[in-house]
Coordinates of N, CA and C and ligand atoms in Angstrom, one line a residue:
X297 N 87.5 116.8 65.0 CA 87.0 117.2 66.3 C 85.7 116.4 66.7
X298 N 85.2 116.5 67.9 CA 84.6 115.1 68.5 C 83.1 115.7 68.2
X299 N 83.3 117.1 68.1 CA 81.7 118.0 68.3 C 81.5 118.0 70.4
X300 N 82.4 117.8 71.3 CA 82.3 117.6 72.6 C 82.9 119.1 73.2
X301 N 82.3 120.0 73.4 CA 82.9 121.6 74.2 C 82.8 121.6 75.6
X302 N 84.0 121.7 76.3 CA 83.5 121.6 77.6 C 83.8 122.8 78.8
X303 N 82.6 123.4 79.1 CA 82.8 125.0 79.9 C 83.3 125.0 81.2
X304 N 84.5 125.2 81.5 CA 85.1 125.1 83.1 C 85.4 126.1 83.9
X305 N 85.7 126.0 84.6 CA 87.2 126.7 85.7 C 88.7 126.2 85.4
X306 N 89.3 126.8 86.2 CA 90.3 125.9 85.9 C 91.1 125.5 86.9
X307 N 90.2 125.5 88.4 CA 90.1 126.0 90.0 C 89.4 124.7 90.3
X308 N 88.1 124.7 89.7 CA 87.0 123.8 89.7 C 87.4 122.1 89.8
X309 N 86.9 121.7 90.7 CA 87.3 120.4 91.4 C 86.1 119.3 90.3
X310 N 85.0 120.2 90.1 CA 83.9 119.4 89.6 C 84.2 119.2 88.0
X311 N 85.1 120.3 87.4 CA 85.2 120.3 86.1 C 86.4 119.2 85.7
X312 N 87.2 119.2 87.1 CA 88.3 118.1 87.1 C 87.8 116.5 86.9
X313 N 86.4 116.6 87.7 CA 86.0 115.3 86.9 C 85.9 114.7 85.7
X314 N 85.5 116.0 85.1 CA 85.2 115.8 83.9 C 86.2 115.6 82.8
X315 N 87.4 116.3 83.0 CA 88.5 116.6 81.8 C 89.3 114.8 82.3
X316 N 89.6 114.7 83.4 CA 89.7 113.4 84.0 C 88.9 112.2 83.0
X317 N 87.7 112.1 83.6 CA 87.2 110.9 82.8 C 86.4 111.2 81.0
X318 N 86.6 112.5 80.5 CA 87.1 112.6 78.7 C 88.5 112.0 78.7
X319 N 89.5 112.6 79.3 CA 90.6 111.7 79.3 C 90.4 110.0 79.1
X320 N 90.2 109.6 79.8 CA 89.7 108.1 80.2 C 89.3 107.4 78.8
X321 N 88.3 108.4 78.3 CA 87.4 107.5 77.6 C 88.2 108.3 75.8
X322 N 88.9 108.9 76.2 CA 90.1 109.1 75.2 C 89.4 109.9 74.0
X323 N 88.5 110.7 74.4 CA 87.6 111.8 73.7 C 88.2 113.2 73.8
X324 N 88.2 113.8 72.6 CA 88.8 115.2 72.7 C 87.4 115.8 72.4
X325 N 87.8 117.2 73.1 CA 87.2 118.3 73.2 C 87.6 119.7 72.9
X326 N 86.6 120.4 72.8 CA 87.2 122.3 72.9 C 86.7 122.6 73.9
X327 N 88.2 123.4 74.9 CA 87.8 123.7 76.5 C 87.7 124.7 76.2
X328 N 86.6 125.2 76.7 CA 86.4 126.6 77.0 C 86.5 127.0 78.5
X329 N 87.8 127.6 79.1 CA 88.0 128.0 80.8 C 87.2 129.6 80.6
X330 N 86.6 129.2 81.6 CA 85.7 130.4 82.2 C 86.5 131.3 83.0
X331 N 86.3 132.6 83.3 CA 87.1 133.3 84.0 C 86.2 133.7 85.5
X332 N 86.3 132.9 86.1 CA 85.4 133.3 87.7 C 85.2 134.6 88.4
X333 N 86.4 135.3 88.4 CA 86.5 136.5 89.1 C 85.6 137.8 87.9
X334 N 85.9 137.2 86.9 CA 85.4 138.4 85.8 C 83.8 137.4 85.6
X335 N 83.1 137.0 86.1 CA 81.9 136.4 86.3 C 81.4 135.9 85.1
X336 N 82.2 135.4 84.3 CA 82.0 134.6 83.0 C 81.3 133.4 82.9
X337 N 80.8 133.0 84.0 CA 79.6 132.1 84.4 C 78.3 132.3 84.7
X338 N 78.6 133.9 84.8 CA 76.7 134.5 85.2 C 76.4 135.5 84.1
X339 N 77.6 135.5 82.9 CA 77.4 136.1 81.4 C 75.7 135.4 81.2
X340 N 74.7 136.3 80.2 CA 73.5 136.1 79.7 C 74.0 134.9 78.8
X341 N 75.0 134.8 78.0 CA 75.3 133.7 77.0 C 75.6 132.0 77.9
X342 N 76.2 132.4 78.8 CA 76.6 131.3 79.6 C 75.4 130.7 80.5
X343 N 74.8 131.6 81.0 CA 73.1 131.5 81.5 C 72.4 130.9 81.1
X344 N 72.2 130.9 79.4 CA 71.1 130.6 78.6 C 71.7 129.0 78.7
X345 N 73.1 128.1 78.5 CA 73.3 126.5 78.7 C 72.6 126.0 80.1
X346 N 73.2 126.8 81.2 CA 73.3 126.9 82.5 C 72.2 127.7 83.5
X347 N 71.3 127.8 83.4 CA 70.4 128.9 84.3 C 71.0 128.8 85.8
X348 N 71.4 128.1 86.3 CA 72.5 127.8 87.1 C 73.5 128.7 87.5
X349 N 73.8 129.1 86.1 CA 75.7 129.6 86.5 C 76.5 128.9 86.8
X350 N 76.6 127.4 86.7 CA 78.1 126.5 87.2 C 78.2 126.1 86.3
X351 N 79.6 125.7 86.5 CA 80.4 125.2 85.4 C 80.6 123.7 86.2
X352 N 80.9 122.3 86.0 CA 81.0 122.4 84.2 C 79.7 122.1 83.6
X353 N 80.0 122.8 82.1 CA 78.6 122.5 81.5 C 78.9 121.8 80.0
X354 N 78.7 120.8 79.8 CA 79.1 119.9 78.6 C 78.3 119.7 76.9
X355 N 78.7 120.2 76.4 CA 78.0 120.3 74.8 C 78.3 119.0 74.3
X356 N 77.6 118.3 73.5 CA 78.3 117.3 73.0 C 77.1 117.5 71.7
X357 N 77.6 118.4 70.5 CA 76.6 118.3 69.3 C 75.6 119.2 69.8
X358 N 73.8 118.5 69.8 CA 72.5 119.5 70.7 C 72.7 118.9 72.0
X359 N 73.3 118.1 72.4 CA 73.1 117.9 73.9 C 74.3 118.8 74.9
X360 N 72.7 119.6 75.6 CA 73.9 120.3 76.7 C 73.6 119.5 78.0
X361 N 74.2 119.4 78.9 CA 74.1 118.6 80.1 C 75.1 119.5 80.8
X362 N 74.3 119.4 82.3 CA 74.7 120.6 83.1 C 75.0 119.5 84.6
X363 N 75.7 119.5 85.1 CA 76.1 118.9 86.9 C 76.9 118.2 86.5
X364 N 78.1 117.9 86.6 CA 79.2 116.9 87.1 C 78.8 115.8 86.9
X365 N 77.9 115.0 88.1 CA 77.4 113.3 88.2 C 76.5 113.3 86.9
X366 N 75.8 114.2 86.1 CA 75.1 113.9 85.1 C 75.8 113.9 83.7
X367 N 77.0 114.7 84.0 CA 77.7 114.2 83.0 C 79.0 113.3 82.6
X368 N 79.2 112.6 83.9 CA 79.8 111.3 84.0 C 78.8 110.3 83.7
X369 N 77.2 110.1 84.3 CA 76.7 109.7 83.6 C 76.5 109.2 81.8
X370 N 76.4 110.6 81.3 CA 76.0 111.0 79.7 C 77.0 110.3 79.4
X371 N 78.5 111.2 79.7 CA 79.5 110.4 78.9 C 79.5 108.8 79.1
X372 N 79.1 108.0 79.7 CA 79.7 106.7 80.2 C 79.1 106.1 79.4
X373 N 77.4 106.1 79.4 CA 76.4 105.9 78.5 C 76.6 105.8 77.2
X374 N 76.8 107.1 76.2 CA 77.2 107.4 75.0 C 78.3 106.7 74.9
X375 N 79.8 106.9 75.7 CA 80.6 106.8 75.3 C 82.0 105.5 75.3
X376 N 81.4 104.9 76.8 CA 81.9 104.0 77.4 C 81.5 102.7 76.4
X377 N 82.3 102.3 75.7 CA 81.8 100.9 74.9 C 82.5 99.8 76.0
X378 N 82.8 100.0 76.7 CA 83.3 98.5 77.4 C 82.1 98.7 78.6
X379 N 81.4 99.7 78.9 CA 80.5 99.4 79.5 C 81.0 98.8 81.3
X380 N 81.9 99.3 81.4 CA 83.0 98.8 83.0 C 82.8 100.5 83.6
X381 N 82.4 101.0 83.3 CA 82.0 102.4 84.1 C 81.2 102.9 84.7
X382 N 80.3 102.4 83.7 CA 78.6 102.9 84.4 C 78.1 101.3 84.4
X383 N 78.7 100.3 85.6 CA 77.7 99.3 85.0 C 76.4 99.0 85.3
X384 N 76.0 98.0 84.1 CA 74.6 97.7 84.2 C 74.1 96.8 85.5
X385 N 72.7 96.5 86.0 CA 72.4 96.1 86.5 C 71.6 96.8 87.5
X386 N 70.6 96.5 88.3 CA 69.6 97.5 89.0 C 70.8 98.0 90.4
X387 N 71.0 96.8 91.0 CA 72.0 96.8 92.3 C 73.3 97.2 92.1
X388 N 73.7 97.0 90.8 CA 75.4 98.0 90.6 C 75.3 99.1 90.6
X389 N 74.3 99.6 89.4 CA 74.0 101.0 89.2 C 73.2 102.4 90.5
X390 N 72.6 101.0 91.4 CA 71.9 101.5 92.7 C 73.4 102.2 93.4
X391 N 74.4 101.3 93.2 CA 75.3 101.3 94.1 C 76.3 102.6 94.1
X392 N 76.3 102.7 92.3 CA 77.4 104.0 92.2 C 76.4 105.0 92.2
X393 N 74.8 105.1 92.0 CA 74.3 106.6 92.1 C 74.5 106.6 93.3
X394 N 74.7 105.7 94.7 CA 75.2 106.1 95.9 C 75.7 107.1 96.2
X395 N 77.3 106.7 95.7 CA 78.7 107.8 95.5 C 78.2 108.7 94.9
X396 N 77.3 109.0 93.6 CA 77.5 110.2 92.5 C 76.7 111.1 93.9
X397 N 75.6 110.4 94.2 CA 75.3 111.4 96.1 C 75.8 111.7 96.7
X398 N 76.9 110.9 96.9 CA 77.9 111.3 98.3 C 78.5 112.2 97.8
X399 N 78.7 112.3 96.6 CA 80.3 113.3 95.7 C 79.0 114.6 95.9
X400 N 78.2 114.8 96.1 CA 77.0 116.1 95.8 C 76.7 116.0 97.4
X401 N 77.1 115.6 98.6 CA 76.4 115.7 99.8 C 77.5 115.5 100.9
X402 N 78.3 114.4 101.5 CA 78.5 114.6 101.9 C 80.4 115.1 101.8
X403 N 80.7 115.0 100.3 CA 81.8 115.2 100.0 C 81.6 116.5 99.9
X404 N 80.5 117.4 99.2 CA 80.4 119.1 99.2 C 80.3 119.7 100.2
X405 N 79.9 119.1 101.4 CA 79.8 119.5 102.7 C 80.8 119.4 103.6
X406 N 82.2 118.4 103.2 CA 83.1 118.4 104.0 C 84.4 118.5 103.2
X407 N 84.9 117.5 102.2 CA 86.3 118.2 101.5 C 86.2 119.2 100.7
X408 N 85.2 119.1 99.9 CA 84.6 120.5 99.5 C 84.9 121.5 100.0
X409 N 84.2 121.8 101.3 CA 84.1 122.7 101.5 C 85.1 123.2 102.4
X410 N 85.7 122.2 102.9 CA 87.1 122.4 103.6 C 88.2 123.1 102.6
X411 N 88.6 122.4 101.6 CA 89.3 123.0 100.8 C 89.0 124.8 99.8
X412 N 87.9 124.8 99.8 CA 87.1 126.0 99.6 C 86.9 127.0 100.3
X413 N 87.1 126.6 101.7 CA 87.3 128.0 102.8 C 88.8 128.1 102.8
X414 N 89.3 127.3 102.9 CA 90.9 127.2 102.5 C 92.0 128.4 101.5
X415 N 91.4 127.7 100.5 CA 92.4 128.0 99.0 C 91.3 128.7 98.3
X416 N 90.0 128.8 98.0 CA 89.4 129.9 97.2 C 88.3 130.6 97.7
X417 N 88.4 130.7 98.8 CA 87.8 132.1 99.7 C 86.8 131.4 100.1
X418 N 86.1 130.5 99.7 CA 84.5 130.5 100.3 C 84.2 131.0 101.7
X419 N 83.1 131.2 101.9 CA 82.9 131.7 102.9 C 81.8 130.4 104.1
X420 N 82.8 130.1 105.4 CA 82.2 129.4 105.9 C 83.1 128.5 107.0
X421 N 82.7 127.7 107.5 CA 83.0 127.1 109.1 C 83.8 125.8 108.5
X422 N 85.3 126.5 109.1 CA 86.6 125.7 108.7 C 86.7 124.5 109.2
X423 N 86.2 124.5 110.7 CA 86.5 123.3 111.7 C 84.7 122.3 111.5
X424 N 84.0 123.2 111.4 CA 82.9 122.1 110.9 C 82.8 121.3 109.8
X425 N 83.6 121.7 108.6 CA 84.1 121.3 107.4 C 85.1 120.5 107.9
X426 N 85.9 120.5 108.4 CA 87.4 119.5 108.6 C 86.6 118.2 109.5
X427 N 85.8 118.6 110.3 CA 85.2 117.0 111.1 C 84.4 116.9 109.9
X428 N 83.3 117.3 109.2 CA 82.8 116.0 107.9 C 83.8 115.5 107.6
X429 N 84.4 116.3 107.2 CA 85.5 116.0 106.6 C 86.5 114.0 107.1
X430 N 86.7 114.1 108.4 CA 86.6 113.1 109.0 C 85.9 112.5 108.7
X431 N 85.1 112.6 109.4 CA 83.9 111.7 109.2 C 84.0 111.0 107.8
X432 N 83.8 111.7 106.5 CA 83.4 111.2 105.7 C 85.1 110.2 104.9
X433 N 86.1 110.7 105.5 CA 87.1 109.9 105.4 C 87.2 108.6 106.3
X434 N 87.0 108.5 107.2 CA 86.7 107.4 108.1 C 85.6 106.6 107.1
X435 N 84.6 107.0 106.8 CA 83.8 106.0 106.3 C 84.7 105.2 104.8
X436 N 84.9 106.2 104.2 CA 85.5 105.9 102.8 C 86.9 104.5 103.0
X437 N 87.7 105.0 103.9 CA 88.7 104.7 104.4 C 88.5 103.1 104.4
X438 N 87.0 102.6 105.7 CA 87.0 101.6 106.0 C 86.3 100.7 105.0
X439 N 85.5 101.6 104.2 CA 85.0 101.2 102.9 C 86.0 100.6 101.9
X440 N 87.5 101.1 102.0 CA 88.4 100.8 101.1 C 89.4 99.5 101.2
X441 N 88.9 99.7 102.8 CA 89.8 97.8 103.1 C 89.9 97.0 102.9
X442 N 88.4 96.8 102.3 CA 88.4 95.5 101.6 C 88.3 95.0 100.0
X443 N 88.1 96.3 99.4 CA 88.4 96.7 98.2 C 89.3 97.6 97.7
X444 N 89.1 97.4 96.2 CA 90.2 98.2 95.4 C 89.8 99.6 94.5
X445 N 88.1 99.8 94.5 CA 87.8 100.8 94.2 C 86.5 101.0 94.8
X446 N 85.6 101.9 95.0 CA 84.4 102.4 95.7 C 83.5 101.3 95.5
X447 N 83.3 100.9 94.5 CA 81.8 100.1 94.3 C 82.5 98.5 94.2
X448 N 83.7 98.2 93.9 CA 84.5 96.8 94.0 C 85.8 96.5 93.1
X449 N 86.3 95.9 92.4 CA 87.6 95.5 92.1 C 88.2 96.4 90.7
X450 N 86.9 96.9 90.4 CA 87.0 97.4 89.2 C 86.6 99.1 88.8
X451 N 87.4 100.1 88.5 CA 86.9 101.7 88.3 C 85.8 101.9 87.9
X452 N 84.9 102.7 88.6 CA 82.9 103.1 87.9 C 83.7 104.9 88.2
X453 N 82.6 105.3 87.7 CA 82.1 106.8 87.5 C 82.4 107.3 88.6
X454 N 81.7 106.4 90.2 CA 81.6 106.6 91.2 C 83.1 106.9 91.9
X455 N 84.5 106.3 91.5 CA 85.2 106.7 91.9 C 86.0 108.2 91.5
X456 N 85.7 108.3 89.8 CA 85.7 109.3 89.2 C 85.3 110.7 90.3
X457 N 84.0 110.2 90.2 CA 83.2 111.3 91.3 C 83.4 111.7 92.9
X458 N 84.4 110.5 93.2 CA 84.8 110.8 94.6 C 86.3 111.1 94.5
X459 N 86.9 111.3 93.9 CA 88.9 111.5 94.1 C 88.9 112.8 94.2
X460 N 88.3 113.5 93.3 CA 88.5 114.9 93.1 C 88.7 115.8 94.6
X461 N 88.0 115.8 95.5 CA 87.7 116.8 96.6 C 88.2 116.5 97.5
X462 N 88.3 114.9 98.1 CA 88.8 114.2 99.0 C 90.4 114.6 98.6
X463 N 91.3 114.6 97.8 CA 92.4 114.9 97.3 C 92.8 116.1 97.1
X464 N 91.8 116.9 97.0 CA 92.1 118.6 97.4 C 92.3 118.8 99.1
X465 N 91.4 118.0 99.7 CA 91.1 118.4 101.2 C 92.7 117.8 101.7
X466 N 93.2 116.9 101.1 CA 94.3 116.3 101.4 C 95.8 117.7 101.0
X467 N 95.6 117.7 100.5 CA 96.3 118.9 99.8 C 96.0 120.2 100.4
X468 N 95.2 120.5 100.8 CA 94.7 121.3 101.4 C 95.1 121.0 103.4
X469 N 95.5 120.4 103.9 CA 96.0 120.0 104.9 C 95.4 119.0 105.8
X470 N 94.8 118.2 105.5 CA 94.0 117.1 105.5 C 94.8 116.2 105.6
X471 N 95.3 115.9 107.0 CA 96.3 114.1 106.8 C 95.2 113.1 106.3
X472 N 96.8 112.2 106.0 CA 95.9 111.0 105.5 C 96.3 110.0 106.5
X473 N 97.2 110.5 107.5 CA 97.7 108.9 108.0 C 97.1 108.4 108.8
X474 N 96.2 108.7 109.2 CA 95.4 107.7 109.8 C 94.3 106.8 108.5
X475 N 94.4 107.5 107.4 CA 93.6 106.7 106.2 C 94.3 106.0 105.8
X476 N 95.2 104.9 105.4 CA 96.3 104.3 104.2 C 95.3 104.2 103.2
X477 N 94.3 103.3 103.5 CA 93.4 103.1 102.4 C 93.0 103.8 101.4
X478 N 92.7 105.0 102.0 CA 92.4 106.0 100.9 C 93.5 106.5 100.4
X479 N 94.6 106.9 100.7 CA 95.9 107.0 100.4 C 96.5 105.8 99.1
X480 N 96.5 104.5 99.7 CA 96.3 103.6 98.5 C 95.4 103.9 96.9
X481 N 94.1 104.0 97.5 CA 93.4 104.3 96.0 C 93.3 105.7 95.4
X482 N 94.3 106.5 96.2 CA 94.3 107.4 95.4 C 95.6 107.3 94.6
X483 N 96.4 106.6 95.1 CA 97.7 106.6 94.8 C 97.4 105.0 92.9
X484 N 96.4 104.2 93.5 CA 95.6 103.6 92.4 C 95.0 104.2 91.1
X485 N 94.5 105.1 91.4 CA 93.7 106.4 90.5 C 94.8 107.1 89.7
X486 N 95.9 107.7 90.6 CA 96.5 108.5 89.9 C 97.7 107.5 88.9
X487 N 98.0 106.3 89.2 CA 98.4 105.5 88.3 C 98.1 105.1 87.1
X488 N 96.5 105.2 86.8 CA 95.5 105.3 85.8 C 96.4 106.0 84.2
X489 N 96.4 105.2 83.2 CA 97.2 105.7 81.9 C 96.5 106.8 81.3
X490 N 95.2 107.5 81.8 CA 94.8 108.1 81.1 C 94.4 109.3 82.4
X491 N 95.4 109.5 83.6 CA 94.9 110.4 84.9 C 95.0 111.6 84.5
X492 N 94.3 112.6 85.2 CA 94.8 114.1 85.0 C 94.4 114.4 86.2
X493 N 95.8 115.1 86.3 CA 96.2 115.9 87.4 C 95.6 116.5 87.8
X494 N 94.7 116.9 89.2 CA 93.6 117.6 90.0 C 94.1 119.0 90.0
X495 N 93.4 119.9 90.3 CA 94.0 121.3 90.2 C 94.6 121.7 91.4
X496 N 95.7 123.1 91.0 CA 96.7 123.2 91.9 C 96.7 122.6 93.2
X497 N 95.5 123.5 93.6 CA 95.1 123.7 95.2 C 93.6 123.8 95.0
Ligands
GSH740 N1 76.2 120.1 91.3 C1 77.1 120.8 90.4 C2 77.8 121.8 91.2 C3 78.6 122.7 90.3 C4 79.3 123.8 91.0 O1 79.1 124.1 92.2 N2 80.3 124.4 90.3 C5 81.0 125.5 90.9 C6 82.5 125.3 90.4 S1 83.1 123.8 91.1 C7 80.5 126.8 90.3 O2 80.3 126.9 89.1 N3 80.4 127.8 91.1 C8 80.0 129.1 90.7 C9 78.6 129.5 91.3 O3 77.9 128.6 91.9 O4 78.3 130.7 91.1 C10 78.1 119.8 89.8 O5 78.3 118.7 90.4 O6 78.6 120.1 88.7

């Protein structure tokens, strides 16, 4: 065993990143699925990794790391020896903390949360969520025309961190046809020999 625990949902779009790109980098873990409704995320034990309460939350040995983008980060760093994930450079790296923002802003604000009033109750403005939602497809979309992945020819973190929600909202009743593009790299992604399947709904 790797010494890597990883605390989820099994609902959770953010924890999908994660089991996703452990996949990738061909690391096993012990999953621990949290049970949401029975509040197994705001347990004192689960607290004390998390003061937060969200999952996912990643053990790897003494390092606990807590948010999604910070632990596509950790893992890329530690784990990534080809170093094609997280790349180096001031202006590469400027480029994908971009995305790991947009996956925390304007993607939580619109497929996010589109898919979340949808399919797991959240509480909140369906049709205000569906135009980000636009919106943030349109940009991605036109972003995708000229490339093959978010930041250029080759998979970073940053795409990692953007499939997840954008592909729920899609699933969630979100056409794509006015996107091909994004349609394309998701259909790119999920080709990937090491993909895991996004959750149900
Ligand atoms: N910024 C965090 C957000 C984590 C998050 O919102 N997790 C959700 C599940 S996807 C959660 O645990 N919700 C329960 C709660 O907030 O009480 C990340 O990217 O990991």
């Amino acid at each position: 065993m790797s010494g890597i625990t990883l605390y989820s949902f099994t609902l959770s779009g953010n924890s999908h990143k994660i089991r996703h790109f452990l996949s990738i980098l061909g690391l096993e873990y012990e999953s621990k699925l949290l049970d949401a409704h029975q509040k197994e995320h705001k347990s004192a034990e689960f607290m004390a990794l998390n003061p937060l309460g969200q999952v996912p939350v990643l053990i790897d040995n003494d390092a606990v790391i807590c948010d999604s983008n910070a632990i596509l980060v950790y893992l890329a760093e530690h784990y990534d020896k080809t170093g094609c994930w997280y790349p180096a450079g001031a202006k590469l790296r400027a480029e994908v903390q971009k995305f790991l923002s947009m996956s925390a802003g304007e993607v939580l604000n619109g497929p996010n949360l589109y898919r979340g009033i949808k399919h797991i109750g959240k509480p909140g403005d369906l049709e205000l969520a569906y135009d980000r939602t636009i919106n943030f497809f349109t940009y991605l979309n036109n972003l995708l025309s000229d490339r093959r992945y978010v930041v250029g020819d080759a998979p970073t973190i940053a795409d990692i961190a953007l499939y997840t929600y954008p592909k729920l909202a899609a699933k969630a009743g979100v056409s794509l046809s006015d996107f091909p593009s994004i349609s394309a790299w998701f259909a790119r992604i999920e080709s990937g020999k090491h993909f895991v399947v996004e959750p149900e709904k």
